[in-house]
């Protein structure tokens, strides 16, 4: 049986990663493999750090969608892939890769998953995590300052210049393509349990 692909989209700081991580915790790496959309940011060659820092990373063109679609098709066909690794501290891909193995359930999470039709068509279940904007920006500030070594001023500037307008232009409208809309993502225990039950039924069919 071909693996099932669950796409988890939503705004920055909405709780997408928490939801994906809880699925892994529940089932384990042998049954669920995860792809992170952020790791498919395009590699920027010949640009300085300052030039890369000014790029719009919240626009669909920032992602290597062709490579991601190719990797999904390979995983669905039973072939392992080497997922790129993105280094937020330098605004570029690193030289490392993460080996992702085929599994009965594939989870893909990212902000702009439902924007590209080619990518959307590969998904079996499309989940949109819907979280209030004030909660999302607070989570983003804490994450980027503590984990990604960004200054508070740079986080606020990026949010106002690209994150917020791109959310309104691309992310929010893409919600219409979702099969399921979950308020608060991994923190919504009822919705999380429903998704877990759906994954469990898929795993039972695969046995």
mmCIF file with all atom_site columns, C-alpha atoms in Angstrom:
data_model
loop_
_atom_site.group_PDB
_atom_site.id
_atom_site.type_symbol
_atom_site.label_atom_id
_atom_site.label_alt_id
_atom_site.label_comp_id
_atom_site.label_asym_id
_atom_site.label_entity_id
_atom_site.label_seq_id
_atom_site.pdbx_PDB_ins_code
_atom_site.Cartn_x
_atom_site.Cartn_y
_atom_site.Cartn_z
_atom_site.occupancy
_atom_site.B_iso_or_equiv
_atom_site.pdbx_formal_charge
_atom_site.auth_seq_id
_atom_site.auth_comp_id
_atom_site.auth_asym_id
_atom_site.auth_atom_id
_atom_site.pdbx_PDB_model_num
ATOM 1   C CA . UNK A 1 1   ? 0.000  0.000  0.000  1.00 0.00 ? 1   UNK A CA 1
ATOM 2   C CA . UNK A 1 2   ? 1.295  3.470  -0.922 1.00 0.00 ? 2   UNK A CA 1
ATOM 3   C CA . UNK A 1 3   ? 2.122  5.709  2.065  1.00 0.00 ? 3   UNK A CA 1
ATOM 4   C CA . UNK A 1 4   ? -0.369 8.384  3.061  1.00 0.00 ? 4   UNK A CA 1
ATOM 5   C CA . UNK A 1 5   ? 0.916  11.984 3.015  1.00 0.00 ? 5   UNK A CA 1
ATOM 6   C CA . UNK A 1 6   ? -0.459 14.408 5.617  1.00 0.00 ? 6   UNK A CA 1
ATOM 7   C CA . UNK A 1 7   ? 0.268  18.072 4.935  1.00 0.00 ? 7   UNK A CA 1
ATOM 8   C CA . UNK A 1 8   ? 0.240  20.384 7.953  1.00 0.00 ? 8   UNK A CA 1
ATOM 9   C CA . UNK A 1 9   ? 0.189  24.079 7.046  1.00 0.00 ? 9   UNK A CA 1
ATOM 10  C CA . UNK A 1 10  ? -0.464 27.333 8.882  1.00 0.00 ? 10  UNK A CA 1
ATOM 11  C CA . UNK A 1 11  ? 1.120  30.627 9.803  1.00 0.00 ? 11  UNK A CA 1
ATOM 12  C CA . UNK A 1 12  ? 4.530  31.033 11.376 1.00 0.00 ? 12  UNK A CA 1
ATOM 13  C CA . UNK A 1 13  ? 4.292  30.133 15.079 1.00 0.00 ? 13  UNK A CA 1
ATOM 14  C CA . UNK A 1 14  ? 0.858  28.531 14.712 1.00 0.00 ? 14  UNK A CA 1
ATOM 15  C CA . UNK A 1 15  ? 1.842  25.148 16.194 1.00 0.00 ? 15  UNK A CA 1
ATOM 16  C CA . UNK A 1 16  ? 2.487  23.098 13.032 1.00 0.00 ? 16  UNK A CA 1
ATOM 17  C CA . UNK A 1 17  ? 5.790  21.661 14.240 1.00 0.00 ? 17  UNK A CA 1
ATOM 18  C CA . UNK A 1 18  ? 4.303  20.782 17.634 1.00 0.00 ? 18  UNK A CA 1
ATOM 19  C CA . UNK A 1 19  ? 1.512  18.867 15.903 1.00 0.00 ? 19  UNK A CA 1
ATOM 20  C CA . UNK A 1 20  ? 3.944  16.984 13.646 1.00 0.00 ? 20  UNK A CA 1
ATOM 21  C CA . UNK A 1 21  ? 6.278  16.188 16.539 1.00 0.00 ? 21  UNK A CA 1
ATOM 22  C CA . UNK A 1 22  ? 3.434  14.778 18.632 1.00 0.00 ? 22  UNK A CA 1
ATOM 23  C CA . UNK A 1 23  ? 2.537  12.408 15.813 1.00 0.00 ? 23  UNK A CA 1
ATOM 24  C CA . UNK A 1 24  ? 6.122  11.128 15.795 1.00 0.00 ? 24  UNK A CA 1
ATOM 25  C CA . UNK A 1 25  ? 6.092  10.742 19.575 1.00 0.00 ? 25  UNK A CA 1
ATOM 26  C CA . UNK A 1 26  ? 2.880  8.744  19.370 1.00 0.00 ? 26  UNK A CA 1
ATOM 27  C CA . UNK A 1 27  ? 3.884  6.346  16.591 1.00 0.00 ? 27  UNK A CA 1
ATOM 28  C CA . UNK A 1 28  ? 7.666  6.390  16.264 1.00 0.00 ? 28  UNK A CA 1
ATOM 29  C CA . UNK A 1 29  ? 10.090 6.960  13.394 1.00 0.00 ? 29  UNK A CA 1
ATOM 30  C CA . UNK A 1 30  ? 9.471  3.522  11.849 1.00 0.00 ? 30  UNK A CA 1
ATOM 31  C CA . UNK A 1 31  ? 5.824  4.312  11.198 1.00 0.00 ? 31  UNK A CA 1
ATOM 32  C CA . UNK A 1 32  ? 5.902  8.077  10.562 1.00 0.00 ? 32  UNK A CA 1
ATOM 33  C CA . UNK A 1 33  ? 8.508  10.044 8.602  1.00 0.00 ? 33  UNK A CA 1
ATOM 34  C CA . UNK A 1 34  ? 8.542  13.841 8.608  1.00 0.00 ? 34  UNK A CA 1
ATOM 35  C CA . UNK A 1 35  ? 9.585  16.388 6.000  1.00 0.00 ? 35  UNK A CA 1
ATOM 36  C CA . UNK A 1 36  ? 10.101 20.028 7.002  1.00 0.00 ? 36  UNK A CA 1
ATOM 37  C CA . UNK A 1 37  ? 9.224  22.594 4.340  1.00 0.00 ? 37  UNK A CA 1
ATOM 38  C CA . UNK A 1 38  ? 11.762 25.063 5.780  1.00 0.00 ? 38  UNK A CA 1
ATOM 39  C CA . UNK A 1 39  ? 14.574 22.678 4.856  1.00 0.00 ? 39  UNK A CA 1
ATOM 40  C CA . UNK A 1 40  ? 13.649 23.177 1.205  1.00 0.00 ? 40  UNK A CA 1
ATOM 41  C CA . UNK A 1 41  ? 14.507 26.860 1.080  1.00 0.00 ? 41  UNK A CA 1
ATOM 42  C CA . UNK A 1 42  ? 16.581 27.425 -2.042 1.00 0.00 ? 42  UNK A CA 1
ATOM 43  C CA . UNK A 1 43  ? 20.364 27.401 -1.671 1.00 0.00 ? 43  UNK A CA 1
ATOM 44  C CA . UNK A 1 44  ? 21.701 30.941 -2.163 1.00 0.00 ? 44  UNK A CA 1
ATOM 45  C CA . UNK A 1 45  ? 25.035 30.922 -3.957 1.00 0.00 ? 45  UNK A CA 1
ATOM 46  C CA . UNK A 1 46  ? 27.204 34.020 -4.382 1.00 0.00 ? 46  UNK A CA 1
ATOM 47  C CA . UNK A 1 47  ? 25.283 36.193 -1.939 1.00 0.00 ? 47  UNK A CA 1
ATOM 48  C CA . UNK A 1 48  ? 26.580 37.819 1.229  1.00 0.00 ? 48  UNK A CA 1
ATOM 49  C CA . UNK A 1 49  ? 24.933 37.291 4.619  1.00 0.00 ? 49  UNK A CA 1
ATOM 50  C CA . UNK A 1 50  ? 23.527 40.820 4.462  1.00 0.00 ? 50  UNK A CA 1
ATOM 51  C CA . UNK A 1 51  ? 22.001 40.149 1.034  1.00 0.00 ? 51  UNK A CA 1
ATOM 52  C CA . UNK A 1 52  ? 20.487 36.848 2.169  1.00 0.00 ? 52  UNK A CA 1
ATOM 53  C CA . UNK A 1 53  ? 19.059 38.481 5.299  1.00 0.00 ? 53  UNK A CA 1
ATOM 54  C CA . UNK A 1 54  ? 17.046 40.891 3.125  1.00 0.00 ? 54  UNK A CA 1
ATOM 55  C CA . UNK A 1 55  ? 15.354 38.163 1.065  1.00 0.00 ? 55  UNK A CA 1
ATOM 56  C CA . UNK A 1 56  ? 11.641 37.416 1.421  1.00 0.00 ? 56  UNK A CA 1
ATOM 57  C CA . UNK A 1 57  ? 11.504 33.930 2.970  1.00 0.00 ? 57  UNK A CA 1
ATOM 58  C CA . UNK A 1 58  ? 7.719  33.990 3.264  1.00 0.00 ? 58  UNK A CA 1
ATOM 59  C CA . UNK A 1 59  ? 7.041  33.978 -0.481 1.00 0.00 ? 59  UNK A CA 1
ATOM 60  C CA . UNK A 1 60  ? 6.413  30.690 -2.366 1.00 0.00 ? 60  UNK A CA 1
ATOM 61  C CA . UNK A 1 61  ? 9.351  31.449 -4.691 1.00 0.00 ? 61  UNK A CA 1
ATOM 62  C CA . UNK A 1 62  ? 11.749 31.080 -1.754 1.00 0.00 ? 62  UNK A CA 1
ATOM 63  C CA . UNK A 1 63  ? 11.235 27.298 -1.771 1.00 0.00 ? 63  UNK A CA 1
ATOM 64  C CA . UNK A 1 64  ? 12.643 24.562 -4.003 1.00 0.00 ? 64  UNK A CA 1
ATOM 65  C CA . UNK A 1 65  ? 9.221  23.042 -4.685 1.00 0.00 ? 65  UNK A CA 1
ATOM 66  C CA . UNK A 1 66  ? 10.510 20.902 -7.550 1.00 0.00 ? 66  UNK A CA 1
ATOM 67  C CA . UNK A 1 67  ? 12.998 19.114 -5.291 1.00 0.00 ? 67  UNK A CA 1
ATOM 68  C CA . UNK A 1 68  ? 10.423 18.642 -2.539 1.00 0.00 ? 68  UNK A CA 1
ATOM 69  C CA . UNK A 1 69  ? 7.896  17.092 -4.939 1.00 0.00 ? 69  UNK A CA 1
ATOM 70  C CA . UNK A 1 70  ? 10.596 14.790 -6.287 1.00 0.00 ? 70  UNK A CA 1
ATOM 71  C CA . UNK A 1 71  ? 11.492 13.664 -2.768 1.00 0.00 ? 71  UNK A CA 1
ATOM 72  C CA . UNK A 1 72  ? 7.844  12.985 -1.911 1.00 0.00 ? 72  UNK A CA 1
ATOM 73  C CA . UNK A 1 73  ? 7.409  10.843 -5.014 1.00 0.00 ? 73  UNK A CA 1
ATOM 74  C CA . UNK A 1 74  ? 10.551 8.874  -4.154 1.00 0.00 ? 74  UNK A CA 1
ATOM 75  C CA . UNK A 1 75  ? 9.351  8.250  -0.592 1.00 0.00 ? 75  UNK A CA 1
ATOM 76  C CA . UNK A 1 76  ? 5.934  7.149  -1.837 1.00 0.00 ? 76  UNK A CA 1
ATOM 77  C CA . UNK A 1 77  ? 7.729  4.754  -4.191 1.00 0.00 ? 77  UNK A CA 1
ATOM 78  C CA . UNK A 1 78  ? 9.684  3.255  -1.278 1.00 0.00 ? 78  UNK A CA 1
ATOM 79  C CA . UNK A 1 79  ? 13.024 5.038  -1.784 1.00 0.00 ? 79  UNK A CA 1
ATOM 80  C CA . UNK A 1 80  ? 14.911 6.893  0.970  1.00 0.00 ? 80  UNK A CA 1
ATOM 81  C CA . UNK A 1 81  ? 15.871 10.524 0.367  1.00 0.00 ? 81  UNK A CA 1
ATOM 82  C CA . UNK A 1 82  ? 18.419 12.989 1.752  1.00 0.00 ? 82  UNK A CA 1
ATOM 83  C CA . UNK A 1 83  ? 16.487 16.021 2.980  1.00 0.00 ? 83  UNK A CA 1
ATOM 84  C CA . UNK A 1 84  ? 18.463 19.284 2.921  1.00 0.00 ? 84  UNK A CA 1
ATOM 85  C CA . UNK A 1 85  ? 19.150 21.079 6.208  1.00 0.00 ? 85  UNK A CA 1
ATOM 86  C CA . UNK A 1 86  ? 18.546 24.813 6.454  1.00 0.00 ? 86  UNK A CA 1
ATOM 87  C CA . UNK A 1 87  ? 20.681 26.924 8.807  1.00 0.00 ? 87  UNK A CA 1
ATOM 88  C CA . UNK A 1 88  ? 18.606 29.864 10.057 1.00 0.00 ? 88  UNK A CA 1
ATOM 89  C CA . UNK A 1 89  ? 21.628 31.564 11.616 1.00 0.00 ? 89  UNK A CA 1
ATOM 90  C CA . UNK A 1 90  ? 23.217 32.144 8.186  1.00 0.00 ? 90  UNK A CA 1
ATOM 91  C CA . UNK A 1 91  ? 20.048 32.260 6.038  1.00 0.00 ? 91  UNK A CA 1
ATOM 92  C CA . UNK A 1 92  ? 21.204 29.425 3.821  1.00 0.00 ? 92  UNK A CA 1
ATOM 93  C CA . UNK A 1 93  ? 21.309 25.671 3.434  1.00 0.00 ? 93  UNK A CA 1
ATOM 94  C CA . UNK A 1 94  ? 24.057 23.911 5.323  1.00 0.00 ? 94  UNK A CA 1
ATOM 95  C CA . UNK A 1 95  ? 26.183 21.140 3.856  1.00 0.00 ? 95  UNK A CA 1
ATOM 96  C CA . UNK A 1 96  ? 24.395 18.568 6.018  1.00 0.00 ? 96  UNK A CA 1
ATOM 97  C CA . UNK A 1 97  ? 21.473 16.364 5.013  1.00 0.00 ? 97  UNK A CA 1
ATOM 98  C CA . UNK A 1 98  ? 19.001 14.236 6.961  1.00 0.00 ? 98  UNK A CA 1
ATOM 99  C CA . UNK A 1 99  ? 18.229 10.743 5.706  1.00 0.00 ? 99  UNK A CA 1
ATOM 100 C CA . UNK A 1 100 ? 14.450 10.245 5.560  1.00 0.00 ? 100 UNK A CA 1
ATOM 101 C CA . UNK A 1 101 ? 13.235 6.695  5.084  1.00 0.00 ? 101 UNK A CA 1
ATOM 102 C CA . UNK A 1 102 ? 9.921  5.553  3.589  1.00 0.00 ? 102 UNK A CA 1
ATOM 103 C CA . UNK A 1 103 ? 7.154  4.934  6.126  1.00 0.00 ? 103 UNK A CA 1
ATOM 104 C CA . UNK A 1 104 ? 3.428  4.095  6.013  1.00 0.00 ? 104 UNK A CA 1
ATOM 105 C CA . UNK A 1 105 ? 2.664  7.695  7.008  1.00 0.00 ? 105 UNK A CA 1
ATOM 106 C CA . UNK A 1 106 ? 4.525  10.753 5.714  1.00 0.00 ? 106 UNK A CA 1
ATOM 107 C CA . UNK A 1 107 ? 4.042  14.121 7.412  1.00 0.00 ? 107 UNK A CA 1
ATOM 108 C CA . UNK A 1 108 ? 4.984  17.384 5.695  1.00 0.00 ? 108 UNK A CA 1
ATOM 109 C CA . UNK A 1 109 ? 4.783  20.619 7.639  1.00 0.00 ? 109 UNK A CA 1
ATOM 110 C CA . UNK A 1 110 ? 5.325  24.235 6.583  1.00 0.00 ? 110 UNK A CA 1
ATOM 111 C CA . UNK A 1 111 ? 3.704  27.632 6.173  1.00 0.00 ? 111 UNK A CA 1
ATOM 112 C CA . UNK A 1 112 ? 3.063  27.616 2.413  1.00 0.00 ? 112 UNK A CA 1
ATOM 113 C CA . UNK A 1 113 ? 2.285  23.988 1.644  1.00 0.00 ? 113 UNK A CA 1
ATOM 114 C CA . UNK A 1 114 ? -1.165 24.605 0.199  1.00 0.00 ? 114 UNK A CA 1
ATOM 115 C CA . UNK A 1 115 ? -0.133 27.404 -2.152 1.00 0.00 ? 115 UNK A CA 1
ATOM 116 C CA . UNK A 1 116 ? 1.485  25.249 -4.850 1.00 0.00 ? 116 UNK A CA 1
ATOM 117 C CA . UNK A 1 117 ? -1.042 23.023 -6.667 1.00 0.00 ? 117 UNK A CA 1
ATOM 118 C CA . UNK A 1 118 ? 1.591  20.435 -7.656 1.00 0.00 ? 118 UNK A CA 1
ATOM 119 C CA . UNK A 1 119 ? 2.535  19.985 -4.013 1.00 0.00 ? 119 UNK A CA 1
ATOM 120 C CA . UNK A 1 120 ? -1.074 20.036 -2.820 1.00 0.00 ? 120 UNK A CA 1
ATOM 121 C CA . UNK A 1 121 ? -2.030 17.283 -5.252 1.00 0.00 ? 121 UNK A CA 1
ATOM 122 C CA . UNK A 1 122 ? 0.489  14.917 -3.636 1.00 0.00 ? 122 UNK A CA 1
ATOM 123 C CA . UNK A 1 123 ? -1.218 15.182 -0.236 1.00 0.00 ? 123 UNK A CA 1
ATOM 124 C CA . UNK A 1 124 ? -3.884 12.765 0.960  1.00 0.00 ? 124 UNK A CA 1
ATOM 125 C CA . UNK A 1 125 ? -4.934 14.841 3.987  1.00 0.00 ? 125 UNK A CA 1
ATOM 126 C CA . UNK A 1 126 ? -4.472 18.613 4.255  1.00 0.00 ? 126 UNK A CA 1
ATOM 127 C CA . UNK A 1 127 ? -4.519 20.055 7.779  1.00 0.00 ? 127 UNK A CA 1
ATOM 128 C CA . UNK A 1 128 ? -4.431 23.805 8.446  1.00 0.00 ? 128 UNK A CA 1
ATOM 129 C CA . UNK A 1 129 ? -3.408 24.992 11.913 1.00 0.00 ? 129 UNK A CA 1
ATOM 130 C CA . UNK A 1 130 ? -5.329 28.186 12.717 1.00 0.00 ? 130 UNK A CA 1
ATOM 131 C CA . UNK A 1 131 ? -3.926 30.295 15.562 1.00 0.00 ? 131 UNK A CA 1
ATOM 132 C CA . UNK A 1 132 ? -4.499 33.933 16.537 1.00 0.00 ? 132 UNK A CA 1
ATOM 133 C CA . UNK A 1 133 ? -1.960 36.384 15.124 1.00 0.00 ? 133 UNK A CA 1
ATOM 134 C CA . UNK A 1 134 ? -0.917 37.749 18.524 1.00 0.00 ? 134 UNK A CA 1
ATOM 135 C CA . UNK A 1 135 ? -0.075 34.240 19.744 1.00 0.00 ? 135 UNK A CA 1
ATOM 136 C CA . UNK A 1 136 ? 1.867  33.479 16.567 1.00 0.00 ? 136 UNK A CA 1
ATOM 137 C CA . UNK A 1 137 ? 4.040  36.597 16.729 1.00 0.00 ? 137 UNK A CA 1
ATOM 138 C CA . UNK A 1 138 ? 4.858  36.037 20.404 1.00 0.00 ? 138 UNK A CA 1
ATOM 139 C CA . UNK A 1 139 ? 5.896  32.437 19.702 1.00 0.00 ? 139 UNK A CA 1
ATOM 140 C CA . UNK A 1 140 ? 7.962  33.594 16.733 1.00 0.00 ? 140 UNK A CA 1
ATOM 141 C CA . UNK A 1 141 ? 9.805  36.207 18.796 1.00 0.00 ? 141 UNK A CA 1
ATOM 142 C CA . UNK A 1 142 ? 10.674 33.700 21.520 1.00 0.00 ? 142 UNK A CA 1
ATOM 143 C CA . UNK A 1 143 ? 11.776 31.056 18.986 1.00 0.00 ? 143 UNK A CA 1
ATOM 144 C CA . UNK A 1 144 ? 13.853 33.311 16.744 1.00 0.00 ? 144 UNK A CA 1
ATOM 145 C CA . UNK A 1 145 ? 15.630 35.123 19.556 1.00 0.00 ? 145 UNK A CA 1
ATOM 146 C CA . UNK A 1 146 ? 16.357 32.049 21.690 1.00 0.00 ? 146 UNK A CA 1
ATOM 147 C CA . UNK A 1 147 ? 16.867 29.332 19.064 1.00 0.00 ? 147 UNK A CA 1
ATOM 148 C CA . UNK A 1 148 ? 17.904 31.129 15.881 1.00 0.00 ? 148 UNK A CA 1
ATOM 149 C CA . UNK A 1 149 ? 20.175 33.808 17.380 1.00 0.00 ? 149 UNK A CA 1
ATOM 150 C CA . UNK A 1 150 ? 18.228 36.723 15.914 1.00 0.00 ? 150 UNK A CA 1
ATOM 151 C CA . UNK A 1 151 ? 17.929 40.153 17.492 1.00 0.00 ? 151 UNK A CA 1
ATOM 152 C CA . UNK A 1 152 ? 14.524 41.340 18.687 1.00 0.00 ? 152 UNK A CA 1
ATOM 153 C CA . UNK A 1 153 ? 14.622 44.270 16.250 1.00 0.00 ? 153 UNK A CA 1
ATOM 154 C CA . UNK A 1 154 ? 15.347 41.989 13.278 1.00 0.00 ? 154 UNK A CA 1
ATOM 155 C CA . UNK A 1 155 ? 12.484 39.633 14.202 1.00 0.00 ? 155 UNK A CA 1
ATOM 156 C CA . UNK A 1 156 ? 10.006 42.512 14.479 1.00 0.00 ? 156 UNK A CA 1
ATOM 157 C CA . UNK A 1 157 ? 11.241 44.097 11.239 1.00 0.00 ? 157 UNK A CA 1
ATOM 158 C CA . UNK A 1 158 ? 10.966 40.799 9.342  1.00 0.00 ? 158 UNK A CA 1
ATOM 159 C CA . UNK A 1 159 ? 7.475  40.208 10.718 1.00 0.00 ? 159 UNK A CA 1
ATOM 160 C CA . UNK A 1 160 ? 6.203  43.618 9.618  1.00 0.00 ? 160 UNK A CA 1
ATOM 161 C CA . UNK A 1 161 ? 7.906  43.699 6.203  1.00 0.00 ? 161 UNK A CA 1
ATOM 162 C CA . UNK A 1 162 ? 7.420  40.111 4.960  1.00 0.00 ? 162 UNK A CA 1
ATOM 163 C CA . UNK A 1 163 ? 5.844  37.654 7.414  1.00 0.00 ? 163 UNK A CA 1
ATOM 164 C CA . UNK A 1 164 ? 2.579  39.535 8.044  1.00 0.00 ? 164 UNK A CA 1
ATOM 165 C CA . UNK A 1 165 ? 1.916  40.697 4.449  1.00 0.00 ? 165 UNK A CA 1
ATOM 166 C CA . UNK A 1 166 ? 2.841  37.290 2.994  1.00 0.00 ? 166 UNK A CA 1
ATOM 167 C CA . UNK A 1 167 ? 0.586  35.568 5.521  1.00 0.00 ? 167 UNK A CA 1
ATOM 168 C CA . UNK A 1 168 ? -2.304 37.736 4.381  1.00 0.00 ? 168 UNK A CA 1
ATOM 169 C CA . UNK A 1 169 ? -1.487 37.261 0.685  1.00 0.00 ? 169 UNK A CA 1
ATOM 170 C CA . UNK A 1 170 ? -0.660 33.544 0.593  1.00 0.00 ? 170 UNK A CA 1
ATOM 171 C CA . UNK A 1 171 ? -1.050 31.607 3.855  1.00 0.00 ? 171 UNK A CA 1
ATOM 172 C CA . UNK A 1 172 ? -4.512 32.692 4.958  1.00 0.00 ? 172 UNK A CA 1
ATOM 173 C CA . UNK A 1 173 ? -6.132 32.224 1.501  1.00 0.00 ? 173 UNK A CA 1
ATOM 174 C CA . UNK A 1 174 ? -4.547 28.760 1.203  1.00 0.00 ? 174 UNK A CA 1
ATOM 175 C CA . UNK A 1 175 ? -6.710 27.655 4.139  1.00 0.00 ? 175 UNK A CA 1
ATOM 176 C CA . UNK A 1 176 ? -9.493 27.061 1.614  1.00 0.00 ? 176 UNK A CA 1
ATOM 177 C CA . UNK A 1 177 ? -7.613 24.016 0.327  1.00 0.00 ? 177 UNK A CA 1
ATOM 178 C CA . UNK A 1 178 ? -7.529 22.355 3.742  1.00 0.00 ? 178 UNK A CA 1
ATOM 179 C CA . UNK A 1 179 ? -9.547 19.247 4.520  1.00 0.00 ? 179 UNK A CA 1
ATOM 180 C CA . UNK A 1 180 ? -9.354 19.935 8.257  1.00 0.00 ? 180 UNK A CA 1
ATOM 181 C CA . UNK A 1 181 ? -8.804 23.195 10.172 1.00 0.00 ? 181 UNK A CA 1
ATOM 182 C CA . UNK A 1 182 ? -7.370 22.803 13.683 1.00 0.00 ? 182 UNK A CA 1
ATOM 183 C CA . UNK A 1 183 ? -7.296 25.735 16.122 1.00 0.00 ? 183 UNK A CA 1
ATOM 184 C CA . UNK A 1 184 ? -4.000 25.851 18.092 1.00 0.00 ? 184 UNK A CA 1
ATOM 185 C CA . UNK A 1 185 ? -2.384 22.822 16.432 1.00 0.00 ? 185 UNK A CA 1
ATOM 186 C CA . UNK A 1 186 ? -0.668 20.355 18.743 1.00 0.00 ? 186 UNK A CA 1
ATOM 187 C CA . UNK A 1 187 ? -2.192 22.060 21.762 1.00 0.00 ? 187 UNK A CA 1
ATOM 188 C CA . UNK A 1 188 ? -5.704 21.081 20.633 1.00 0.00 ? 188 UNK A CA 1
ATOM 189 C CA . UNK A 1 189 ? -6.042 17.684 22.281 1.00 0.00 ? 189 UNK A CA 1
ATOM 190 C CA . UNK A 1 190 ? -9.373 16.756 20.671 1.00 0.00 ? 190 UNK A CA 1
ATOM 191 C CA . UNK A 1 191 ? -8.159 17.480 17.144 1.00 0.00 ? 191 UNK A CA 1
ATOM 192 C CA . UNK A 1 192 ? -4.814 15.816 17.855 1.00 0.00 ? 192 UNK A CA 1
ATOM 193 C CA . UNK A 1 193 ? -6.575 12.629 18.967 1.00 0.00 ? 193 UNK A CA 1
ATOM 194 C CA . UNK A 1 194 ? -8.722 12.627 15.820 1.00 0.00 ? 194 UNK A CA 1
ATOM 195 C CA . UNK A 1 195 ? -5.590 12.893 13.670 1.00 0.00 ? 195 UNK A CA 1
ATOM 196 C CA . UNK A 1 196 ? -3.888 10.149 15.691 1.00 0.00 ? 196 UNK A CA 1
ATOM 197 C CA . UNK A 1 197 ? -6.903 7.880  15.149 1.00 0.00 ? 197 UNK A CA 1
ATOM 198 C CA . UNK A 1 198 ? -6.772 8.547  11.398 1.00 0.00 ? 198 UNK A CA 1
ATOM 199 C CA . UNK A 1 199 ? -3.065 7.704  11.296 1.00 0.00 ? 199 UNK A CA 1
ATOM 200 C CA . UNK A 1 200 ? -3.621 4.568  13.360 1.00 0.00 ? 200 UNK A CA 1
ATOM 201 C CA . UNK A 1 201 ? -6.280 3.341  10.940 1.00 0.00 ? 201 UNK A CA 1
ATOM 202 C CA . UNK A 1 202 ? -3.873 3.870  8.046  1.00 0.00 ? 202 UNK A CA 1
ATOM 203 C CA . UNK A 1 203 ? -1.169 1.892  9.849  1.00 0.00 ? 203 UNK A CA 1
ATOM 204 C CA . UNK A 1 204 ? -3.623 -0.958 10.511 1.00 0.00 ? 204 UNK A CA 1
ATOM 205 C CA . UNK A 1 205 ? -4.415 -1.087 6.786  1.00 0.00 ? 205 UNK A CA 1
ATOM 206 C CA . UNK A 1 206 ? -0.723 -1.215 5.945  1.00 0.00 ? 206 UNK A CA 1
ATOM 207 C CA . UNK A 1 207 ? -0.124 -4.337 8.085  1.00 0.00 ? 207 UNK A CA 1
#
